[in-house]
Structure formats: structure tokens, C-alpha cells
Tab-separated table of C-alpha atoms and ligand atoms in Angstrom:
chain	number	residue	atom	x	y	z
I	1417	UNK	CA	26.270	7.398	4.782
I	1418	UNK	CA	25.733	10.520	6.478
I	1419	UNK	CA	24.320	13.804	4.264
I	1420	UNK	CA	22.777	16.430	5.478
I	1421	UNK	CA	19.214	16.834	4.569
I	1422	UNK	CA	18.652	20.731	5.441
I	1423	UNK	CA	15.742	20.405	7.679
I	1424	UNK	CA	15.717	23.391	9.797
I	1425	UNK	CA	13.565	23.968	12.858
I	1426	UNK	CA	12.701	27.175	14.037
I	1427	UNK	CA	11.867	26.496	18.040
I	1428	UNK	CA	9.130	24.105	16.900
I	1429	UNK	CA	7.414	26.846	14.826
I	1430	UNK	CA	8.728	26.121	10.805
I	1431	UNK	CA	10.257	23.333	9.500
I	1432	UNK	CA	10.869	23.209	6.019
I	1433	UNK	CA	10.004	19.884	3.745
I	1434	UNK	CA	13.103	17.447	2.470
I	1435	UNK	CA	15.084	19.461	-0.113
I	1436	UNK	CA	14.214	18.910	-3.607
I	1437	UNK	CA	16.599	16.443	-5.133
I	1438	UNK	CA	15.201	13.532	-2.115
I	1439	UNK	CA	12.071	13.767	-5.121
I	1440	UNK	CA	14.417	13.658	-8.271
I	1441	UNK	CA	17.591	11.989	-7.544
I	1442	UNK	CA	17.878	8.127	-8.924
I	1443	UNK	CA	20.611	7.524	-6.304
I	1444	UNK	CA	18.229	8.567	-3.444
I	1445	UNK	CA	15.213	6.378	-5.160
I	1446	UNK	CA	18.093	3.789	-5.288
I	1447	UNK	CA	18.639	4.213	-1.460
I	1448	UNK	CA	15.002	3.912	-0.534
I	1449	UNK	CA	14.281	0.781	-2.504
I	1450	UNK	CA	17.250	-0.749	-0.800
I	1451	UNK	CA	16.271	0.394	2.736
I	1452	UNK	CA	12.267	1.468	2.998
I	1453	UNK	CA	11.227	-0.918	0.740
I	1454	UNK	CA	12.643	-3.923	0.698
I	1455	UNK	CA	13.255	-4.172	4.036
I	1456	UNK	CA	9.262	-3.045	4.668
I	1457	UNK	CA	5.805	-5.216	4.531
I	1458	UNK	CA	4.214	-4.554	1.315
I	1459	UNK	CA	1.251	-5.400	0.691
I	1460	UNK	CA	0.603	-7.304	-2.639
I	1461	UNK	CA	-3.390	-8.541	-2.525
I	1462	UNK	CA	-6.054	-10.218	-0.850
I	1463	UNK	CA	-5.625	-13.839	0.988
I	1464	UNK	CA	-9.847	-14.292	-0.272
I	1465	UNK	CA	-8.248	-14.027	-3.973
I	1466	UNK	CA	-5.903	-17.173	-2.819
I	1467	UNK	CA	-8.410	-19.225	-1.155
I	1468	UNK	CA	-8.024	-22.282	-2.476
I	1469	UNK	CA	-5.162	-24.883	-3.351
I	1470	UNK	CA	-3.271	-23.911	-6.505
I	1471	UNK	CA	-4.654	-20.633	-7.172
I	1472	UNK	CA	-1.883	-18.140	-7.426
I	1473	UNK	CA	-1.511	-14.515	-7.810
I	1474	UNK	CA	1.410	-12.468	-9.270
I	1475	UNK	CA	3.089	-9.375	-8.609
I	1476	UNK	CA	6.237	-7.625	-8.347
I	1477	UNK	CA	8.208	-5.653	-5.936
I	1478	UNK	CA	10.994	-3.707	-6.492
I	1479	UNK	CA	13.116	-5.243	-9.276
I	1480	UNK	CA	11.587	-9.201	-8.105
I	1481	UNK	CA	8.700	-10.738	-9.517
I	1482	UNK	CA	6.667	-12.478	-7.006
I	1483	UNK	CA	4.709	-15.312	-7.247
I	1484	UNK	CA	2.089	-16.308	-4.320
I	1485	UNK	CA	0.479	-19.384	-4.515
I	1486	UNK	CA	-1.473	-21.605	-1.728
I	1487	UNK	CA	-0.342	-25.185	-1.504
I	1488	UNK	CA	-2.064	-28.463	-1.555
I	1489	UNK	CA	-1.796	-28.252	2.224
I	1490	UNK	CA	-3.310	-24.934	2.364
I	1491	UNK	CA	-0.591	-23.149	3.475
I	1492	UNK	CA	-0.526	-19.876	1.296
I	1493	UNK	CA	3.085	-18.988	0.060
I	1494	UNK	CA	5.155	-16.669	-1.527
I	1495	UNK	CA	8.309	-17.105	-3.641
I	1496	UNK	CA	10.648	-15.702	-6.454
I	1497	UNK	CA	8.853	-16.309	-9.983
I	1498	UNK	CA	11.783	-17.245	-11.208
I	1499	UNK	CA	12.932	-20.916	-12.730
I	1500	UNK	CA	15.987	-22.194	-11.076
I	1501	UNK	CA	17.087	-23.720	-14.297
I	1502	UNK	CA	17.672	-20.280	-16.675
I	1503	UNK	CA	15.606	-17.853	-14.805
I	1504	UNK	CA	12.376	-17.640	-16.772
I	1505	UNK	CA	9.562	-16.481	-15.541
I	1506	UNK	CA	7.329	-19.190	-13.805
I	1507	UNK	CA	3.831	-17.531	-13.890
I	1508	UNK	CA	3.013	-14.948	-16.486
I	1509	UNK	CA	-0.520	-14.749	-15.722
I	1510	UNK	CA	-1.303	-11.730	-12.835
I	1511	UNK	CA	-3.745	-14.608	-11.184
I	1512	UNK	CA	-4.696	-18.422	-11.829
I	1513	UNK	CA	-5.186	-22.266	-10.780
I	1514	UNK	CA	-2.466	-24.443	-11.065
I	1515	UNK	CA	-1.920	-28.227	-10.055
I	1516	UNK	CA	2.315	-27.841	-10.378
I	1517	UNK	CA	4.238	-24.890	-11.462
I	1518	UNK	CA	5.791	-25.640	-14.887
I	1519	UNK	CA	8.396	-23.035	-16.141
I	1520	UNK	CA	7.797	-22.308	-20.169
I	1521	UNK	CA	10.764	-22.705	-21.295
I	1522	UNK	CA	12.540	-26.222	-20.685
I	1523	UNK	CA	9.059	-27.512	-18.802
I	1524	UNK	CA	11.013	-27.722	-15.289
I	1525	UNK	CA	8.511	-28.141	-12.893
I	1526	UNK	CA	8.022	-27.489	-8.943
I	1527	UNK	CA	5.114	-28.628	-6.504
I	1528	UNK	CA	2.861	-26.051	-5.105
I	1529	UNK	CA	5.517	-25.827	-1.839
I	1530	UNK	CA	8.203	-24.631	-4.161
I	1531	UNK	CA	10.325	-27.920	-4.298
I	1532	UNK	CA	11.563	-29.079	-7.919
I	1533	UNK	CA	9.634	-32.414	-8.966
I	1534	UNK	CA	10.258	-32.448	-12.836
I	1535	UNK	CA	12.978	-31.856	-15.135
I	1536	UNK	CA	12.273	-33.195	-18.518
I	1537	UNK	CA	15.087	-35.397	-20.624
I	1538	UNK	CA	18.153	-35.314	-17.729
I	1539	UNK	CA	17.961	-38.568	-16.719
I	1540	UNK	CA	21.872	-38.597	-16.009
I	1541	UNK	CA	21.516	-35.970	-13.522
I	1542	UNK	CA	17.573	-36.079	-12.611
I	1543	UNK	CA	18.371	-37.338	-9.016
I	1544	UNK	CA	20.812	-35.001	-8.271
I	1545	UNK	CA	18.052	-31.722	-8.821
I	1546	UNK	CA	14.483	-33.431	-8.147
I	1547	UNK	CA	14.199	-32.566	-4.558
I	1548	UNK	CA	17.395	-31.213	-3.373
I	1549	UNK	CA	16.156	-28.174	-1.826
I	1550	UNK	CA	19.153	-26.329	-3.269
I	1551	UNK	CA	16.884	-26.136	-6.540
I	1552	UNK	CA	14.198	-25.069	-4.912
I	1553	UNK	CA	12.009	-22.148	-5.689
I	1554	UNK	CA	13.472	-19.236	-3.640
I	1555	UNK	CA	10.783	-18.369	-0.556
I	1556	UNK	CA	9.949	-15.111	0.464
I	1557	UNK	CA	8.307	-13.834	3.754
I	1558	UNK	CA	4.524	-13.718	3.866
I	1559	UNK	CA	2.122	-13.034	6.180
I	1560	UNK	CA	-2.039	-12.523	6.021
I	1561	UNK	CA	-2.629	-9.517	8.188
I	1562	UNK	CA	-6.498	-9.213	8.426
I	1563	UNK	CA	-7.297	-10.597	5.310
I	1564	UNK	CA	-4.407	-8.512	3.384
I	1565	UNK	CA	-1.241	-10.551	1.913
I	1566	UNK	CA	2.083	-8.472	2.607
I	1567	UNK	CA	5.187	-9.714	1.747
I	1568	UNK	CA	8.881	-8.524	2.722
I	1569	UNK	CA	11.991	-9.118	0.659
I	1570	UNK	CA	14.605	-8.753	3.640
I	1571	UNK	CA	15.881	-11.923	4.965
I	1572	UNK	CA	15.225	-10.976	8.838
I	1573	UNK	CA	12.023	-8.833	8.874
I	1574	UNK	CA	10.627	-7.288	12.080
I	1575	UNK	CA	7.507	-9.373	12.505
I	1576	UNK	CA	4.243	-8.180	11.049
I	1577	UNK	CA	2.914	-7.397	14.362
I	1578	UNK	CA	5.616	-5.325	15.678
I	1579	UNK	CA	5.470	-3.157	12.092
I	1580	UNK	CA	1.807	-2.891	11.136
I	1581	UNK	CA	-0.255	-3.418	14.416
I	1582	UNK	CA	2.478	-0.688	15.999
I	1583	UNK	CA	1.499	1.873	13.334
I	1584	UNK	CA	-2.402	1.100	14.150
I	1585	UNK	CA	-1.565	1.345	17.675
I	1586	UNK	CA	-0.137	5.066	16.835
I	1587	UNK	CA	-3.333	5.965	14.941
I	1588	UNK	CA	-6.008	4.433	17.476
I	1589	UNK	CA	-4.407	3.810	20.742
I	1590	UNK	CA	-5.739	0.653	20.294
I	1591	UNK	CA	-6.320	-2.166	18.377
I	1592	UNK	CA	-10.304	-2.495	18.192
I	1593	UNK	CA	-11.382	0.161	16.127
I	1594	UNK	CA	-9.074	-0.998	12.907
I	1595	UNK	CA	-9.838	-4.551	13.819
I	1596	UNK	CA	-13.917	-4.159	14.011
I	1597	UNK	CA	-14.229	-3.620	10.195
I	1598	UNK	CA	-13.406	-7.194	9.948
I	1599	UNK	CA	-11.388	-6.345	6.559
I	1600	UNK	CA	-10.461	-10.169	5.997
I	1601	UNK	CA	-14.249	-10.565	5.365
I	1602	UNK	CA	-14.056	-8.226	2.355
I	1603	UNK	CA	-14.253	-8.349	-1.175
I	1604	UNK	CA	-13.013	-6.129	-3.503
I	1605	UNK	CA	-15.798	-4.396	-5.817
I	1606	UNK	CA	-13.764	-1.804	-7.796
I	1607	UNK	CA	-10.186	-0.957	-8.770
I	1608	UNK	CA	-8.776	2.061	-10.341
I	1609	UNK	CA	-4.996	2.195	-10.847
I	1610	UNK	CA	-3.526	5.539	-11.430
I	1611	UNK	CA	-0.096	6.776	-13.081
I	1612	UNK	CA	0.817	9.291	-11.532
I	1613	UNK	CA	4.063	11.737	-12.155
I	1614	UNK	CA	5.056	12.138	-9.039
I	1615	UNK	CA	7.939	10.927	-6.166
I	1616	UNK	CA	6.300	7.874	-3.877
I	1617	UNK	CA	6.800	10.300	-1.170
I	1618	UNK	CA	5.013	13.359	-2.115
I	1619	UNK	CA	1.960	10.768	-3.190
I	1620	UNK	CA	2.357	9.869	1.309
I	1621	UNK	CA	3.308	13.377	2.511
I	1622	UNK	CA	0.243	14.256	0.555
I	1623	UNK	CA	-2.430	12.057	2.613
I	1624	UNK	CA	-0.466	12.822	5.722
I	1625	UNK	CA	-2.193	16.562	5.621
I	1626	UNK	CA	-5.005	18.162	5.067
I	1627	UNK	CA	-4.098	21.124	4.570
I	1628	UNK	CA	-4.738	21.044	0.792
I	1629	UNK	CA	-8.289	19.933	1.546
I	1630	UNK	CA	-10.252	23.331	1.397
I	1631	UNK	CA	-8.180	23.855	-1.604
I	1632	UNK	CA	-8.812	21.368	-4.254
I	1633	UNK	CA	-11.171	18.506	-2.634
I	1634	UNK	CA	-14.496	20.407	-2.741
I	1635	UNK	CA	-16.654	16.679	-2.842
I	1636	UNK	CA	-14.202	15.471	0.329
I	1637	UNK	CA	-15.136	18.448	2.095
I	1638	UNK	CA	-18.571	18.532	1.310
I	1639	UNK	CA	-19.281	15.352	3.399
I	1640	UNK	CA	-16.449	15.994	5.770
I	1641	UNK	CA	-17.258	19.565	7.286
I	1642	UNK	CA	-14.145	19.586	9.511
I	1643	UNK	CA	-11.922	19.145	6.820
I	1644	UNK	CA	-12.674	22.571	5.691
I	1645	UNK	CA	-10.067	23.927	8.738
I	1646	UNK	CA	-7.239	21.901	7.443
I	1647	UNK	CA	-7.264	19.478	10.524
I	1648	UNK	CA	-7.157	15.819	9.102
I	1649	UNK	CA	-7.742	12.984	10.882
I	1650	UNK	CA	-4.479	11.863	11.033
I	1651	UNK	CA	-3.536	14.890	13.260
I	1652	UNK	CA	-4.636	13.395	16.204
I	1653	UNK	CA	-4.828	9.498	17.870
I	1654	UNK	CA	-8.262	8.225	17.907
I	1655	UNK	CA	-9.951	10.674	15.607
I	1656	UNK	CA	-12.478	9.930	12.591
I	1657	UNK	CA	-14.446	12.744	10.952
I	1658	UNK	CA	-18.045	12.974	11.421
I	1659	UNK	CA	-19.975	13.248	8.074
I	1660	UNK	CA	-22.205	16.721	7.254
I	1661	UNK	CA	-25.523	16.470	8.723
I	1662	UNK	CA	-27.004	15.500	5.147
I	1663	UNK	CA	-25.019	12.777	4.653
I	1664	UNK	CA	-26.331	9.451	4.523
I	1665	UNK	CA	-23.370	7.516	3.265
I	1666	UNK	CA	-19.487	8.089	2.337
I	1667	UNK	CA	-20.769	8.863	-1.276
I	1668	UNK	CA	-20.697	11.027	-4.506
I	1669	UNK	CA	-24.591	11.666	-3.725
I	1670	UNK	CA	-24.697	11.041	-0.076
I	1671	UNK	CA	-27.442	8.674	-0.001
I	1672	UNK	CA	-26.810	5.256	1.650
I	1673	UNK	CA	-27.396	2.270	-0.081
I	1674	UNK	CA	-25.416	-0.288	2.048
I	1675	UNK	CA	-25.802	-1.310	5.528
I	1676	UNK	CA	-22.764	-0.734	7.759
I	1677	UNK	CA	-20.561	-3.463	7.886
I	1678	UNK	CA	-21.141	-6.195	9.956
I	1679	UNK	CA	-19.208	-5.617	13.659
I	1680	UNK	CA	-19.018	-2.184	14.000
I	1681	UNK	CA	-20.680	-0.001	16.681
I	1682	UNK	CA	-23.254	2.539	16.558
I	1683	UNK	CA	-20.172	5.524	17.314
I	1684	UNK	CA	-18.725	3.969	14.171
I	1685	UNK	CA	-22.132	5.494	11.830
I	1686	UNK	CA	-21.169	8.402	9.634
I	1687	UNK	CA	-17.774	8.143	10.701
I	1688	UNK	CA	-14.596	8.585	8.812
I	1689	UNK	CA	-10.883	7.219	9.266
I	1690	UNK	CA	-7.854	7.841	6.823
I	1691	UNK	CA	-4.956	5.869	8.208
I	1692	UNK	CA	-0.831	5.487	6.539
I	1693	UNK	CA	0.454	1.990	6.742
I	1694	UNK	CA	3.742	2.858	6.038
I	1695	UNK	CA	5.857	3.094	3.734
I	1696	UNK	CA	3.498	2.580	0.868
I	1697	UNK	CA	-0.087	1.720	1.833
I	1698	UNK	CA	-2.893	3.866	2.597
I	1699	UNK	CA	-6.696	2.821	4.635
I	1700	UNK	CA	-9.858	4.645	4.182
I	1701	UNK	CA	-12.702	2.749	7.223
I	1702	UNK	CA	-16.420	3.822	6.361
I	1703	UNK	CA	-19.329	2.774	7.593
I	1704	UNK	CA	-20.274	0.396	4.246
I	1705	UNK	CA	-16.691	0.076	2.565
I	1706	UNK	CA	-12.935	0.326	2.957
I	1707	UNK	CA	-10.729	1.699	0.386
I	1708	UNK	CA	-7.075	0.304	0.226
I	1709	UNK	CA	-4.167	2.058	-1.507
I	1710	UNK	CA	-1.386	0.479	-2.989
I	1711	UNK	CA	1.141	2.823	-3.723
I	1712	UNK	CA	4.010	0.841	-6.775
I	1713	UNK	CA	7.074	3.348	-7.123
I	1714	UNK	CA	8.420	3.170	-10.427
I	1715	UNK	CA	10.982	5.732	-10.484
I	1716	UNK	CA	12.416	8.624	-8.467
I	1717	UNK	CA	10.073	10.813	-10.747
I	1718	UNK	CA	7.247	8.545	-11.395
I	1719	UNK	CA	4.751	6.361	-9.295
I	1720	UNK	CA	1.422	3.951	-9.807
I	1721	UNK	CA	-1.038	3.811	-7.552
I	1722	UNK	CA	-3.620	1.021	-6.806
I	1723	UNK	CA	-6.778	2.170	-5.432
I	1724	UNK	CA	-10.059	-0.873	-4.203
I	1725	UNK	CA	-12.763	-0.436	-2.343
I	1726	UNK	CA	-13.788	-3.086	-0.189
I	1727	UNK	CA	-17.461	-4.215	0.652
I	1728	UNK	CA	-19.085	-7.197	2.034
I	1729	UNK	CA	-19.605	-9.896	-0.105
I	1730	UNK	CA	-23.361	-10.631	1.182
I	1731	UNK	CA	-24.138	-7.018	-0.645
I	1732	UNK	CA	-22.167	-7.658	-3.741
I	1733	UNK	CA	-24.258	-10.774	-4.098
I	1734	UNK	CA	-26.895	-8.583	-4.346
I	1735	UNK	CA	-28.946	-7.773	-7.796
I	1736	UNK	CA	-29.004	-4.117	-6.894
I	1737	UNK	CA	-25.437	-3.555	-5.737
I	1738	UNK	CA	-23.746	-0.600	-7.375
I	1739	UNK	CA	-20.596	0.407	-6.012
I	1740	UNK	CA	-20.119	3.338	-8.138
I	1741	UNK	CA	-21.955	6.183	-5.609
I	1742	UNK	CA	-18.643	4.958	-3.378
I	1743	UNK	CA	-16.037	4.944	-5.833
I	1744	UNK	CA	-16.667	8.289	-7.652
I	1745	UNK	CA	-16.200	9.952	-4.555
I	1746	UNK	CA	-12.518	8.913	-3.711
I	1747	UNK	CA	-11.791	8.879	-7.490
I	1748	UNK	CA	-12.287	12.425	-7.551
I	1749	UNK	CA	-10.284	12.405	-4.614
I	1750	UNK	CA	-7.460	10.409	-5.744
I	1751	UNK	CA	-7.921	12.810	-9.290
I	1752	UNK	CA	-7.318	15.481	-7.070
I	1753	UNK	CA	-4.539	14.494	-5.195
I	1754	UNK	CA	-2.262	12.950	-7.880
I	1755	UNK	CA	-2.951	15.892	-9.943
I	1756	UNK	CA	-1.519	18.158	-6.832
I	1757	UNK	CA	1.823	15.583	-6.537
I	1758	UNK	CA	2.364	16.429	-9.861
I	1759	UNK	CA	2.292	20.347	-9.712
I	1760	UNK	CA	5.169	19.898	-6.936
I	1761	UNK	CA	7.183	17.034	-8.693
I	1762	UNK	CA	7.777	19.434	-12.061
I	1763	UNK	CA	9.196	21.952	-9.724
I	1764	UNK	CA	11.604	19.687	-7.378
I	1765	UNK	CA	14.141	20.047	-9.549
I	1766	UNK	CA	13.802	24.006	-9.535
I	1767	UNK	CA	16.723	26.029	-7.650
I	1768	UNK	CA	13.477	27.792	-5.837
I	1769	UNK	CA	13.321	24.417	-4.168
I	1770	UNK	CA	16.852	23.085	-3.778
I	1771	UNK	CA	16.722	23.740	-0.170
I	1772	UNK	CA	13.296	22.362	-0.190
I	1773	UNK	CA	9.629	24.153	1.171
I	1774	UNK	CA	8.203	24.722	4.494
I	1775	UNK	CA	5.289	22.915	6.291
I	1776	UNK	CA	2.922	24.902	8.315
I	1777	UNK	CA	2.098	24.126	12.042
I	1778	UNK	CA	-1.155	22.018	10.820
I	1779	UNK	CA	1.609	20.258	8.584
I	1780	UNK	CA	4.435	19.116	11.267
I	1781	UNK	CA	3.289	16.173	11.742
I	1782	UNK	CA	4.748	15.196	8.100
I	1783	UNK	CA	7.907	15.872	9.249
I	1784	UNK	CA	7.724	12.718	10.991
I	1785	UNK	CA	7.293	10.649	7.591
I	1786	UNK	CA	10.105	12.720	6.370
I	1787	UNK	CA	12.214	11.182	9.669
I	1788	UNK	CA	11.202	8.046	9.131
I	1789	UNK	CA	12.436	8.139	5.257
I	1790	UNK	CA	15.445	10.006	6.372
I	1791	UNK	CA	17.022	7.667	9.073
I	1792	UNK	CA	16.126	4.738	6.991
I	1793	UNK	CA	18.436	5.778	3.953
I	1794	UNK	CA	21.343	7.109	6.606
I	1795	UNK	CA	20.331	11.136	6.242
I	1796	UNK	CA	21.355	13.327	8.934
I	1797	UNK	CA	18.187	14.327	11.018
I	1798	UNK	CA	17.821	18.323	12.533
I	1799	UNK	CA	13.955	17.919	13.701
I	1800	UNK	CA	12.212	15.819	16.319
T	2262	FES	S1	14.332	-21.652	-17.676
T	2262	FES	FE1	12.851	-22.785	-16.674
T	2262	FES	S2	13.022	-24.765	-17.422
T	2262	FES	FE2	14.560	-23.658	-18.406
T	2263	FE2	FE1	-6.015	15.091	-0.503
């Protein structure tokens, strides 16, 4: 399918946003589930949650529910929650500890490796289903990517490596930085999830600039100065933003409570990095804690998003641990943010947007997410 979008490019200078109905239209939405994400690495939890044999977590993705659950040989796997018998739901629970999955309804059952083991009162046709891998739970892709568990629902996916350590690779130039923060040996603290009315993309295009910043984040700016001139840190490869000279800590009150994390270097003190995992997934690095977004669209109008934050578990342990100096910060944040997505999504459908906005210099480099969306569902490109 070949449409044209309506980007225009004006010698580099202007180019305008996508046009309105790419935030509105259930056909587009329709287009992006089929091509961004399931064909992308989503990220559905934390392999620390799945440690050991039998405990499970569940989640869904797009229209599947998902069921992950490490076996009694340790492997960690995912599959389709769904019975093979009449397509009940396996695992209702969102997390647990289970010996055997048993299915509700008829009591089928499958070992933790997804193969079919039990199916009550069929003794005339129990050796044709127990272990014919036919009957078998369906398996989806998985992968632990520094302590995070993604999943993809294509059948060939590009490997993790070649989608996710690529995209750190365009942020850093490198691999260290990201990998220094030794996010596999975090624990999550806090969680906030967030409904917000607003397109999955406007929600990215959104932490792609910071433009807005001076605008509506006054706490954001407060600790990082340089985000007063609109410059994020995605702008450029390499770059965190230093904290304000008073700042102790990433924190509502700026006082630090927390060492750094164990592994990083002294250039990484007082330093901030905001990083897109694309399509859906957004990483916050400070000094003390990480802060993971999970971004769930629901509708062409209408997303949820998953916010942690991420410390070590040595200073959870601790009597006087208090994560909430952290969280209120990027709560207020997120507040402000979602609250912004949702000023734009009321208008998308307005004929003052039908052949969409314009970004601003500082803003161009969105125009690459808007790319990225736009060759995926088979839209006709203008812009580099
Ligand atoms: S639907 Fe699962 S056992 Fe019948
Ligand atoms: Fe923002």
C-alpha cells in the first residue's frame, strides 16, 4: 500500500508532523499493530520477577495474551495463554508459581515447557494428544536483554541484538555507557500506570523533543538547566544532561539519598540520559535509579502507559529506603507529558490539522520516528 503521507520539506528548514488522521484512524492503528508491533521486541517485564522454576508472569500484546513462565530446567519461556483444547485462558493471575499449567475449564494440563501431559476422562484418545507436539502450547519468541524480558509475535524476528543494541548504538556510539548501569541487577521499587488519551505515537514523538520542556516541565528543568533551551538529550549521540549545581540527586527535593549504582564511573555522577527503545519503550539512566516505560496502545485514540523505577536491591533492603523523592519527580513529569498528548489528540481530528503541524529545527529529528512508522505501514516518504 502506497498513500501519501503529506510530509513536506522545505530545503531542510520545515517539515511538517504526520497529518492528523495517522492519530485517529482505526485502519492506520490497524496497520501499525500488524507491522510496528507485532513484528517489534516488546518488552513485557523483568527476568528477576521469573527467577525461579514455575513462577510465571502474564501479559498481553496486541490482541494475544501471553503467558511467560520458567521451566523446571530453567529455561525461561514464553507462549500463547491459550488451552489447545477450547481456547481458555491458561493463567488468569498477572504473576504466580506453578508446578504444571492446568487450563480451568476441562483441567487439560501442560508441563512447564509447554507440552500437553494431562487430559482428564479421554482415555480412547489420551495417546493420540499427551505429547504430540501438535497440542502443544503455542511458543513465542523471547529473549532477556539486560535483565528486561521482550517478546516478539512475528514468526522470523530480526534478532534482539541487531534491533535493540542497534538503537543503543545510535544513542551512545557505543555499547558501555547503557550497559554500565547493570539494569539486570535491578529491582523494581515503584510503578505508576497511566491512561492516557492520546495516539501511541504522540506519547513517543513527545519524549523525542524537548522542545516542550521550558513550557510545562518546570521540576525537569529545574534540575536539568540545559533543558531550558529546548535541546534534549536525544538531539545528539553520546549526550546526558548535567544536573543544576544544587542538585544532589535526580529528585523532587534534590537531595541524594542513594549511592550511585554499582559500575558506573565518576563522569556518570549527576548525569542524565533519556533514551527511545523503539517502537514502544522508553529509558531514563541516573546516577541511583532507572526508570523504564512501557508504553500498551489500546486504541488509535487511546494509550496506557507503564512507568518503574529501578534501584538496587542492596538499598531496597534497607530500613530507610524511600523511593518516593525519585518517583515524584518523573510523575510530575509523566503528569505533564500525557496531559500535553492529550491537548493535541482532541484536535487531530480538526480540519486545522488534516494536513498535519510543523516541527521546528530543534524538532527534526522526530521526523525520523515519523519515517520509521511510515515505511513500516507502506506510507509514501517525502523527508530524509
Ligand atoms: S478449554 Fe482448556 S481444558 Fe477445555
Ligand atoms: Fe516532556
Amino acid at each position: 500500500m502506497v498513500m501519501d503521507h503529506g510530509i513536506i520539506n522545505d530545503k531542510g528548514k520545515i517539515n511538517s508532523t504526520l497529518k492528523g488522521e495517522l492519530y485517529t484512524s482505526p485502519t492506520i492503528f490497524k496497520l501499525e499493530k500488524e507491522h510496528i508491533i507485532s513484528k517489534s521486541w516488546i518488552l513485557v517485564g523483568f527476568a528477576y520477577e521469573v527467577a525461579k522454576p514455575g513462577q510465571y508472569i502474564t501479559t498481553r500484546v496486541e490482541d494475544e495474551n501471553i503467558l511467560i513462565i520458567r521451566g523446571k530446567d530453567s529455561v525461561l519461556r514464553a507462549f500463547l495463554n491459550v488451552c489447545r483444547h477450547r481456547g481458555a485462558k491458561l493463567c488468569s493471575a498477572s504473576s504466580g508459581k506453578t508446578g504444571a499449567i492446568r487450563c480451568p475449564y476441562h483441567s487439560w494440563s501442560y508441563s512447564l515447557d509447554g507440552s500437553l501431559i494431562g487430559v482428564p476422562n479421554t482415555s480412547h484418545c489420551r495417546e493420540e494428544l499427551v505429547h504430540n507436539e501438535n497440542y502443544a502450547l503455542d511458543s513465542v519468541h523471547l529473549e532477556v536483554w539486560h535483565g528486561m524480558i521482550w517478546i516478539n509475535l512475528s514468526e522470523n524476528p530480526l534478532s534482539i541484538e541487531e534491533s535493540l543494541d542497534t538503537q543503543i548504538l545510535e544513542r551512545f556510539g557505543e555499547l558501555n555507557t547503557f550497559s554500565r548501569y547493570q539494569i539486570q541487577n535491578l529491582e523494581v521499587a515503584h510503578r505508576k500506570d497511566y491512561e492516557v488519551e492520546a495516539n501511541w505515537k504522540l506519547i513517543v514523538e513527545n519524549f523525542q523533543e524537548c522542545y516542550h520542556c521550558s513550557s510545562i516541565h518546570p521540576e525537569l528543568t529545574a534540575a536539568l538547566p540545559e533543558f531550558r533551551s529546548g535541546v534534549g538529550t536525544q538531539n545528539s549521540i553520546g549526550t546526558g544532561a548535567k544536573f543544576d549545581d544544587t542538585l544532589e540527586a535526580f529528585s523532587i527535593n534534590g537531595k541524594g539519598s542513594r549511592p550511585m549504582l554499582k559500575g558506573l564511573l565518576p563522569e556518570d555522577d549527576r548525569t542524565y540520559f533519556g533514551m527511545t527503545i523503539l517502537p514502544l519503550v522508553f529509558i531514563n539512566l541516573t546516577p541511583d535509579h532507572v526508570i523504564i516505560h512501557r508504553i500498551i496502545p489500546i486504541s488509535a485514540e487511546k494509550s496506557k502507559v507503564i512507568c518503574e523505577w529501578l534501584f538496587d536491591p542492596e538499598e531496597m533492603a534497607k530500613p530507610e529506603f524511600d523511593p518516593r523523592d525519585a518517583v515524584e519527580l518523573f510523575h510530575r513529569v509523566n503528569l505533564q507529558d500525557f496531559e500535553a498528548c492529550e491537548w493535541c489528540q482532541e484536535n487531530m481530528g480538526s480540519q486545522a490539522y488534516k494536513e498535519g503541524g510543523i516541527l521546528v529545527p530543534i524538532e527534526q529529528h522526530v521526523s525520523h520516528f515519523y519515517n520509521y512508522v511510515l515505511e513500516a505501514i507502506g506510507m509514501k516518504m517525502k523527508v530524509e
